[in-house]
Structures are given as C-alpha cells and as structure tokens.
JSON list of C-alpha atoms in Angstrom, two decimals:
[
{"chain": "A", "resi": 217, "resn": "MET", "atom": "CA", "xyz": [-12.89, -10.98, -70.92]},
{"chain": "A", "resi": 218, "resn": "LYS", "atom": "CA", "xyz": [-9.51, -10.06, -69.69]},
{"chain": "A", "resi": 219, "resn": "VAL", "atom": "CA", "xyz": [-7.89, -13.35, -70.00]},
{"chain": "A", "resi": 220, "resn": "ILE", "atom": "CA", "xyz": [-9.27, -13.66, -73.47]},
{"chain": "A", "resi": 221, "resn": "SER", "atom": "CA", "xyz": [-7.70, -10.23, -74.73]},
{"chain": "A", "resi": 222, "resn": "ALA", "atom": "CA", "xyz": [-4.41, -10.94, -73.14]},
{"chain": "A", "resi": 223, "resn": "TYR", "atom": "CA", "xyz": [-4.54, -14.13, -75.07]},
{"chain": "A", "resi": 224, "resn": "LEU", "atom": "CA", "xyz": [-5.33, -12.56, -78.33]},
{"chain": "A", "resi": 225, "resn": "GLN", "atom": "CA", "xyz": [-2.48, -9.68, -77.74]},
{"chain": "A", "resi": 226, "resn": "LYS", "atom": "CA", "xyz": [-0.13, -12.48, -76.84]},
{"chain": "A", "resi": 227, "resn": "VAL", "atom": "CA", "xyz": [-0.55, -14.53, -80.07]},
{"chain": "A", "resi": 228, "resn": "VAL", "atom": "CA", "xyz": [-0.80, -11.42, -82.26]},
{"chain": "A", "resi": 229, "resn": "ILE", "atom": "CA", "xyz": [2.35, -9.77, -80.68]},
{"chain": "A", "resi": 230, "resn": "GLY", "atom": "CA", "xyz": [4.12, -13.38, -80.61]},
{"chain": "A", "resi": 231, "resn": "TYR", "atom": "CA", "xyz": [3.36, -13.63, -84.46]},
{"chain": "A", "resi": 232, "resn": "ILE", "atom": "CA", "xyz": [4.44, -10.05, -85.17]},
{"chain": "A", "resi": 233, "resn": "MET", "atom": "CA", "xyz": [7.50, -10.48, -83.44]},
{"chain": "A", "resi": 234, "resn": "VAL", "atom": "CA", "xyz": [8.61, -13.56, -85.44]},
{"chain": "A", "resi": 235, "resn": "THR", "atom": "CA", "xyz": [7.65, -12.02, -88.57]},
{"chain": "A", "resi": 236, "resn": "LEU", "atom": "CA", "xyz": [9.95, -8.89, -87.92]},
{"chain": "A", "resi": 237, "resn": "LEU", "atom": "CA", "xyz": [12.62, -11.30, -86.77]},
{"chain": "A", "resi": 238, "resn": "VAL", "atom": "CA", "xyz": [12.34, -13.09, -90.00]},
{"chain": "A", "resi": 239, "resn": "ILE", "atom": "CA", "xyz": [12.22, -9.89, -92.49]},
{"chain": "A", "resi": 240, "resn": "VAL", "atom": "CA", "xyz": [14.95, -8.48, -90.61]},
{"chain": "A", "resi": 241, "resn": "VAL", "atom": "CA", "xyz": [17.28, -11.24, -90.46]},
{"chain": "A", "resi": 242, "resn": "LEU", "atom": "CA", "xyz": [16.38, -11.68, -94.30]},
{"chain": "A", "resi": 243, "resn": "GLN", "atom": "CA", "xyz": [17.60, -8.13, -94.73]},
{"chain": "A", "resi": 244, "resn": "THR", "atom": "CA", "xyz": [20.39, -8.22, -92.63]},
{"chain": "A", "resi": 245, "resn": "PHE", "atom": "CA", "xyz": [21.97, -11.25, -94.57]},
{"chain": "A", "resi": 246, "resn": "PHE", "atom": "CA", "xyz": [21.33, -9.35, -98.10]},
{"chain": "A", "resi": 247, "resn": "ALA", "atom": "CA", "xyz": [23.11, -6.29, -96.55]},
{"chain": "A", "resi": 248, "resn": "PHE", "atom": "CA", "xyz": [25.95, -8.70, -95.44]},
{"chain": "A", "resi": 249, "resn": "VAL", "atom": "CA", "xyz": [26.21, -9.88, -98.99]},
{"chain": "A", "resi": 250, "resn": "ASP", "atom": "CA", "xyz": [26.34, -6.11, -100.26]},
{"chain": "A", "resi": 251, "resn": "GLU", "atom": "CA", "xyz": [28.83, -5.47, -97.53]},
{"chain": "A", "resi": 252, "resn": "MET", "atom": "CA", "xyz": [31.33, -8.12, -98.66]},
{"chain": "A", "resi": 253, "resn": "GLY", "atom": "CA", "xyz": [32.08, -5.85, -101.71]},
{"chain": "A", "resi": 254, "resn": "ALA", "atom": "CA", "xyz": [33.50, -3.33, -99.49]},
{"chain": "A", "resi": 255, "resn": "VAL", "atom": "CA", "xyz": [35.49, -5.71, -97.17]},
{"chain": "A", "resi": 256, "resn": "GLY", "atom": "CA", "xyz": [39.30, -5.44, -97.81]},
{"chain": "A", "resi": 257, "resn": "GLN", "atom": "CA", "xyz": [39.41, -1.91, -98.66]},
{"chain": "A", "resi": 258, "resn": "GLY", "atom": "CA", "xyz": [41.13, 0.08, -95.96]},
{"chain": "A", "resi": 259, "resn": "ASN", "atom": "CA", "xyz": [40.68, -1.54, -92.48]},
{"chain": "A", "resi": 260, "resn": "TYR", "atom": "CA", "xyz": [37.14, -2.85, -93.44]},
{"chain": "A", "resi": 261, "resn": "GLY", "atom": "CA", "xyz": [36.93, -6.87, -92.76]},
{"chain": "A", "resi": 262, "resn": "THR", "atom": "CA", "xyz": [34.42, -9.25, -92.12]},
{"chain": "A", "resi": 263, "resn": "TRP", "atom": "CA", "xyz": [34.12, -8.44, -88.55]},
{"chain": "A", "resi": 264, "resn": "SER", "atom": "CA", "xyz": [33.85, -4.64, -89.19]},
{"chain": "A", "resi": 265, "resn": "ALA", "atom": "CA", "xyz": [31.06, -5.29, -91.82]},
{"chain": "A", "resi": 266, "resn": "ILE", "atom": "CA", "xyz": [29.57, -7.43, -89.01]},
{"chain": "A", "resi": 267, "resn": "TYR", "atom": "CA", "xyz": [29.90, -4.75, -86.31]},
{"chain": "A", "resi": 268, "resn": "TYR", "atom": "CA", "xyz": [28.16, -2.17, -89.06]},
{"chain": "A", "resi": 269, "resn": "LEU", "atom": "CA", "xyz": [25.23, -4.30, -89.93]},
{"chain": "A", "resi": 270, "resn": "ILE", "atom": "CA", "xyz": [24.50, -4.67, -85.84]},
{"chain": "A", "resi": 271, "resn": "LEU", "atom": "CA", "xyz": [24.73, -1.06, -85.44]},
{"chain": "A", "resi": 272, "resn": "THR", "atom": "CA", "xyz": [22.23, -0.64, -88.39]},
{"chain": "A", "resi": 273, "resn": "THR", "atom": "CA", "xyz": [19.89, -2.93, -87.17]},
{"chain": "A", "resi": 274, "resn": "PRO", "atom": "CA", "xyz": [17.53, -0.56, -85.51]},
{"chain": "A", "resi": 275, "resn": "ARG", "atom": "CA", "xyz": [16.99, 1.27, -88.78]},
{"chain": "A", "resi": 276, "resn": "ARG", "atom": "CA", "xyz": [15.71, -2.26, -90.29]},
{"chain": "A", "resi": 277, "resn": "ILE", "atom": "CA", "xyz": [13.45, -2.47, -87.26]},
{"chain": "A", "resi": 278, "resn": "TYR", "atom": "CA", "xyz": [12.26, 0.85, -87.47]},
{"chain": "A", "resi": 279, "resn": "GLU", "atom": "CA", "xyz": [11.65, 0.45, -91.40]},
{"chain": "A", "resi": 280, "resn": "ASN", "atom": "CA", "xyz": [10.00, -2.98, -91.15]},
{"chain": "A", "resi": 281, "resn": "LEU", "atom": "CA", "xyz": [7.48, -2.88, -88.20]},
{"chain": "A", "resi": 282, "resn": "ALA", "atom": "CA", "xyz": [4.68, -1.44, -89.93]},
{"chain": "A", "resi": 283, "resn": "ILE", "atom": "CA", "xyz": [4.83, -4.54, -92.48]},
{"chain": "A", "resi": 284, "resn": "ALA", "atom": "CA", "xyz": [5.49, -6.80, -89.84]},
{"chain": "A", "resi": 285, "resn": "CYS", "atom": "CA", "xyz": [2.64, -5.84, -88.09]},
{"chain": "A", "resi": 286, "resn": "LEU", "atom": "CA", "xyz": [0.33, -6.30, -90.80]},
{"chain": "A", "resi": 287, "resn": "ILE", "atom": "CA", "xyz": [1.65, -9.82, -91.82]},
{"chain": "A", "resi": 288, "resn": "GLY", "atom": "CA", "xyz": [1.85, -10.73, -87.96]},
{"chain": "A", "resi": 289, "resn": "SER", "atom": "CA", "xyz": [-1.49, -10.03, -86.97]},
{"chain": "A", "resi": 290, "resn": "LEU", "atom": "CA", "xyz": [-2.90, -11.74, -90.22]},
{"chain": "A", "resi": 291, "resn": "LEU", "atom": "CA", "xyz": [-0.91, -14.41, -89.62]},
{"chain": "A", "resi": 292, "resn": "GLY", "atom": "CA", "xyz": [-1.92, -14.52, -85.67]},
{"chain": "A", "resi": 293, "resn": "LEU", "atom": "CA", "xyz": [-5.61, -14.39, -86.50]},
{"chain": "A", "resi": 294, "resn": "GLY", "atom": "CA", "xyz": [-5.17, -16.81, -89.18]},
{"chain": "A", "resi": 295, "resn": "ALA", "atom": "CA", "xyz": [-3.56, -19.34, -86.83]},
{"chain": "A", "resi": 296, "resn": "LEU", "atom": "CA", "xyz": [-6.33, -18.62, -84.30]},
{"chain": "A", "resi": 297, "resn": "ALA", "atom": "CA", "xyz": [-8.97, -19.22, -86.72]},
{"chain": "A", "resi": 298, "resn": "SER", "atom": "CA", "xyz": [-7.49, -22.53, -88.14]},
{"chain": "A", "resi": 299, "resn": "ASN", "atom": "CA", "xyz": [-7.35, -23.72, -84.66]},
{"chain": "A", "resi": 300, "resn": "SER", "atom": "CA", "xyz": [-10.90, -22.93, -84.31]},
{"chain": "A", "resi": 301, "resn": "GLU", "atom": "CA", "xyz": [-9.98, -20.62, -81.47]},
{"chain": "A", "resi": 302, "resn": "LEU", "atom": "CA", "xyz": [-11.84, -17.57, -82.93]},
{"chain": "A", "resi": 303, "resn": "VAL", "atom": "CA", "xyz": [-14.95, -19.44, -83.09]},
{"chain": "A", "resi": 304, "resn": "ALA", "atom": "CA", "xyz": [-14.96, -20.47, -79.40]},
{"chain": "A", "resi": 305, "resn": "ILE", "atom": "CA", "xyz": [-13.83, -16.66, -78.47]},
{"chain": "A", "resi": 306, "resn": "ARG", "atom": "CA", "xyz": [-17.25, -15.55, -80.27]},
{"chain": "A", "resi": 307, "resn": "ALA", "atom": "CA", "xyz": [-19.06, -18.32, -78.79]},
{"chain": "A", "resi": 308, "resn": "ALA", "atom": "CA", "xyz": [-17.81, -17.28, -75.54]},
{"chain": "A", "resi": 309, "resn": "GLY", "atom": "CA", "xyz": [-19.51, -13.91, -76.53]},
{"chain": "A", "resi": 310, "resn": "VAL", "atom": "CA", "xyz": [-17.11, -11.53, -77.62]},
{"chain": "A", "resi": 311, "resn": "SER", "atom": "CA", "xyz": [-17.94, -9.35, -80.44]},
{"chain": "A", "resi": 312, "resn": "VAL", "atom": "CA", "xyz": [-16.19, -8.82, -83.58]},
{"chain": "A", "resi": 313, "resn": "GLY", "atom": "CA", "xyz": [-15.50, -5.31, -82.53]},
{"chain": "A", "resi": 314, "resn": "ARG", "atom": "CA", "xyz": [-13.98, -6.48, -79.42]},
{"chain": "A", "resi": 315, "resn": "ILE", "atom": "CA", "xyz": [-11.57, -8.47, -81.04]},
{"chain": "A", "resi": 316, "resn": "VAL", "atom": "CA", "xyz": [-10.64, -6.09, -83.50]},
{"chain": "A", "resi": 317, "resn": "ARG", "atom": "CA", "xyz": [-10.02, -3.34, -80.65]},
{"chain": "A", "resi": 318, "resn": "THR", "atom": "CA", "xyz": [-7.94, -5.77, -79.00]},
{"chain": "A", "resi": 319, "resn": "VAL", "atom": "CA", "xyz": [-5.68, -6.24, -82.00]},
{"chain": "A", "resi": 320, "resn": "ILE", "atom": "CA", "xyz": [-5.46, -2.73, -82.51]},
{"chain": "A", "resi": 321, "resn": "GLN", "atom": "CA", "xyz": [-4.34, -2.40, -78.81]},
{"chain": "A", "resi": 322, "resn": "ALA", "atom": "CA", "xyz": [-1.62, -4.70, -79.56]},
{"chain": "A", "resi": 323, "resn": "GLY", "atom": "CA", "xyz": [-0.35, -2.80, -82.71]},
{"chain": "A", "resi": 324, "resn": "MET", "atom": "CA", "xyz": [-0.47, 0.19, -80.50]},
{"chain": "A", "resi": 325, "resn": "LEU", "atom": "CA", "xyz": [2.07, -0.95, -78.20]},
{"chain": "A", "resi": 326, "resn": "LEU", "atom": "CA", "xyz": [4.35, -1.75, -81.04]},
{"chain": "A", "resi": 327, "resn": "VAL", "atom": "CA", "xyz": [3.86, 1.63, -82.42]},
{"chain": "A", "resi": 328, "resn": "ILE", "atom": "CA", "xyz": [5.12, 3.13, -79.49]},
{"chain": "A", "resi": 329, "resn": "LEU", "atom": "CA", "xyz": [8.01, 0.53, -79.81]},
{"chain": "A", "resi": 330, "resn": "THR", "atom": "CA", "xyz": [8.34, 2.13, -83.26]},
{"chain": "A", "resi": 331, "resn": "ILE", "atom": "CA", "xyz": [8.48, 5.57, -82.03]},
{"chain": "A", "resi": 332, "resn": "ILE", "atom": "CA", "xyz": [11.08, 4.45, -79.12]},
{"chain": "A", "resi": 333, "resn": "VAL", "atom": "CA", "xyz": [13.40, 3.04, -81.73]},
{"chain": "A", "resi": 334, "resn": "GLY", "atom": "CA", "xyz": [13.02, 5.92, -84.20]},
{"chain": "A", "resi": 335, "resn": "GLU", "atom": "CA", "xyz": [13.62, 8.67, -81.95]},
{"chain": "A", "resi": 336, "resn": "PHE", "atom": "CA", "xyz": [16.11, 7.20, -79.50]},
{"chain": "A", "resi": 337, "resn": "ALA", "atom": "CA", "xyz": [18.00, 4.20, -80.59]},
{"chain": "A", "resi": 338, "resn": "MET", "atom": "CA", "xyz": [18.19, 4.39, -84.45]},
{"chain": "A", "resi": 339, "resn": "PRO", "atom": "CA", "xyz": [19.99, 7.97, -84.83]},
{"chain": "A", "resi": 340, "resn": "PRO", "atom": "CA", "xyz": [22.78, 7.69, -82.67]},
{"chain": "A", "resi": 341, "resn": "MET", "atom": "CA", "xyz": [23.57, 4.05, -83.90]},
{"chain": "A", "resi": 342, "resn": "GLU", "atom": "CA", "xyz": [23.52, 5.22, -87.45]},
{"chain": "A", "resi": 343, "resn": "ARG", "atom": "CA", "xyz": [25.92, 8.00, -86.77]},
{"chain": "A", "resi": 344, "resn": "MET", "atom": "CA", "xyz": [28.10, 5.59, -85.23]},
{"chain": "A", "resi": 345, "resn": "ALA", "atom": "CA", "xyz": [27.81, 3.13, -87.77]},
{"chain": "A", "resi": 346, "resn": "TRP", "atom": "CA", "xyz": [28.27, 5.50, -90.71]},
{"chain": "A", "resi": 347, "resn": "LYS", "atom": "CA", "xyz": [31.40, 7.09, -88.72]},
{"chain": "A", "resi": 348, "resn": "TYR", "atom": "CA", "xyz": [32.82, 3.67, -88.11]},
{"chain": "A", "resi": 349, "resn": "LYS", "atom": "CA", "xyz": [32.62, 2.38, -91.72]},
{"chain": "A", "resi": 350, "resn": "ALA", "atom": "CA", "xyz": [34.06, 5.64, -92.67]},
{"chain": "A", "resi": 351, "resn": "VAL", "atom": "CA", "xyz": [36.98, 5.30, -90.64]},
{"chain": "A", "resi": 352, "resn": "ALA", "atom": "CA", "xyz": [37.56, 1.67, -91.42]},
{"chain": "A", "resi": 353, "resn": "LEU", "atom": "CA", "xyz": [37.26, 2.09, -95.27]},
{"chain": "A", "resi": 354, "resn": "SER", "atom": "CA", "xyz": [39.90, 4.91, -95.52]},
{"chain": "A", "resi": 355, "resn": "LYS", "atom": "CA", "xyz": [43.23, 5.34, -94.39]},
{"chain": "A", "resi": 356, "resn": "GLU", "atom": "CA", "xyz": [43.11, 9.24, -94.78]},
{"chain": "A", "resi": 357, "resn": "ILE", "atom": "CA", "xyz": [40.23, 9.89, -92.65]},
{"chain": "A", "resi": 358, "resn": "SER", "atom": "CA", "xyz": [40.07, 9.66, -88.55]},
{"chain": "A", "resi": 359, "resn": "ALA", "atom": "CA", "xyz": [37.23, 10.05, -86.28]},
{"chain": "A", "resi": 360, "resn": "VAL", "atom": "CA", "xyz": [38.63, 12.13, -83.39]},
{"chain": "A", "resi": 361, "resn": "GLY", "atom": "CA", "xyz": [36.09, 13.41, -80.74]},
{"chain": "A", "resi": 362, "resn": "THR", "atom": "CA", "xyz": [33.06, 14.68, -82.46]},
{"chain": "A", "resi": 363, "resn": "GLY", "atom": "CA", "xyz": [34.29, 15.54, -85.92]},
{"chain": "A", "resi": 364, "resn": "PHE", "atom": "CA", "xyz": [36.22, 13.93, -88.96]},
{"chain": "A", "resi": 365, "resn": "TRP", "atom": "CA", "xyz": [39.85, 14.57, -89.82]},
{"chain": "A", "resi": 366, "resn": "ALA", "atom": "CA", "xyz": [40.64, 13.80, -93.76]},
{"chain": "A", "resi": 367, "resn": "LYS", "atom": "CA", "xyz": [43.86, 14.09, -95.44]},
{"chain": "A", "resi": 368, "resn": "ASP", "atom": "CA", "xyz": [44.12, 15.44, -99.05]},
{"chain": "A", "resi": 369, "resn": "GLN", "atom": "CA", "xyz": [48.04, 15.43, -99.94]},
{"chain": "A", "resi": 370, "resn": "ASN", "atom": "CA", "xyz": [49.40, 18.00, -97.78]},
{"chain": "A", "resi": 371, "resn": "GLN", "atom": "CA", "xyz": [46.53, 19.61, -96.65]},
{"chain": "A", "resi": 372, "resn": "PHE", "atom": "CA", "xyz": [44.31, 18.26, -93.60]},
{"chain": "A", "resi": 373, "resn": "ILE", "atom": "CA", "xyz": [40.64, 19.11, -93.37]},
{"chain": "A", "resi": 374, "resn": "GLN", "atom": "CA", "xyz": [38.54, 19.17, -90.35]},
{"chain": "A", "resi": 375, "resn": "VAL", "atom": "CA", "xyz": [34.90, 18.93, -90.37]},
{"chain": "A", "resi": 376, "resn": "ASP", "atom": "CA", "xyz": [33.04, 19.06, -86.73]},
{"chain": "A", "resi": 377, "resn": "ARG", "atom": "CA", "xyz": [29.44, 17.81, -88.23]},
{"chain": "A", "resi": 378, "resn": "ALA", "atom": "CA", "xyz": [27.53, 17.93, -91.18]},
{"chain": "A", "resi": 379, "resn": "LEU", "atom": "CA", "xyz": [23.89, 18.85, -91.09]},
{"chain": "A", "resi": 380, "resn": "SER", "atom": "CA", "xyz": [23.02, 17.47, -94.52]},
{"chain": "A", "resi": 381, "resn": "ASN", "atom": "CA", "xyz": [24.92, 16.14, -97.64]},
{"chain": "A", "resi": 382, "resn": "ASP", "atom": "CA", "xyz": [25.51, 19.91, -98.83]},
{"chain": "A", "resi": 383, "resn": "VAL", "atom": "CA", "xyz": [26.03, 21.62, -95.29]},
{"chain": "A", "resi": 384, "resn": "LEU", "atom": "CA", "xyz": [29.04, 21.09, -93.06]},
{"chain": "A", "resi": 385, "resn": "MET", "atom": "CA", "xyz": [29.30, 22.75, -89.94]},
{"chain": "A", "resi": 386, "resn": "LYS", "atom": "CA", "xyz": [32.81, 24.13, -88.18]},
{"chain": "A", "resi": 387, "resn": "THR", "atom": "CA", "xyz": [35.01, 23.46, -91.03]},
{"chain": "A", "resi": 388, "resn": "THR", "atom": "CA", "xyz": [38.87, 23.75, -90.62]},
{"chain": "A", "resi": 389, "resn": "MET", "atom": "CA", "xyz": [41.29, 23.17, -93.16]},
{"chain": "A", "resi": 390, "resn": "ILE", "atom": "CA", "xyz": [45.05, 23.16, -92.26]},
{"chain": "A", "resi": 391, "resn": "GLU", "atom": "CA", "xyz": [48.36, 23.08, -94.67]}
]
C-alpha cells in the first residue's frame, strides 16, 4: 500500500512541477517582453531586466502554484488512467477514497511549499527587485542602507521605508 501511495504521489507531484514550470516560464517570458519597454531608461538594460525577473520569480511561483496543483493533478491522474495504471491499482484493492487521499496528501505538501515561498522567500525578494529596478531606472534615486534617496533640483529627500503607497516612515528633506 505504501509503495502504491508513494508512486501516486510521485506521479502527481511530477506533473504538478512540470505544469508549474511551464506556467512560470510562459509568464516570465511575457513579463520579459513587457520589461523591454523600460530597457534603455537610466541604467536599466537587458541584464537588469533579467535580474529583476529572476528576483520576482518567487511571486510567480506563489501566484500560480494553486492552479498548477489542479492542472497537474488532473494531468497526472489522466496519465495514470490512460496507461490503465489506475485500473491496476483499483484491482489491487485500493479504494477510490484512498487514491483521493493520496493525491490530497501530495497537494498538502505543495501547500506547505506555497506557505514557505509566500512568507519567507517572496517578500524580501520582491523588495529587492523593486529597489533594484527603481535605482536602475532613475539617475536621481539611490538606495543606500535601508532607505531611498531622491534628488529634486537642489533638494534631497530620504525615505527610510514605505508602509504603503500613501504612508512613508522616517522621511527627511535636505536643501
């Protein structure tokens, strides 16, 4: 029974990972085409756009893992059914409920992966990507330490951090 469960999980997770890879690669390609509009501004070149896209990949994984689980599970079970492996598994005495539980267990492993990516990998990499792109696009913005420096004619503005689009913390203006 454990061998069958491990095999089902291996097949389903394999199809989910391939599906996720295809979705993320396609989305990254379209994002790269979109980033080409910003290439040439400031110090933002093609390699800068590629680096930016690499930094934003955890967000794409986080956003698409649920749909990849659904599509990959269906593809995996479909592949097993087309090779009559599900019939053999049922003939071995495994119930449909046990097959469903095994697939759900594989999905739960990926839910844990989603939580890890969403809570620990994505936020710092998104901040780093945004900061990198903002600095590369503008000659008048600099990232030093934890904050941003911007120049407006003869004034310098320093923002330590932004809580949201409307709330800035520890803002200093120097003339």
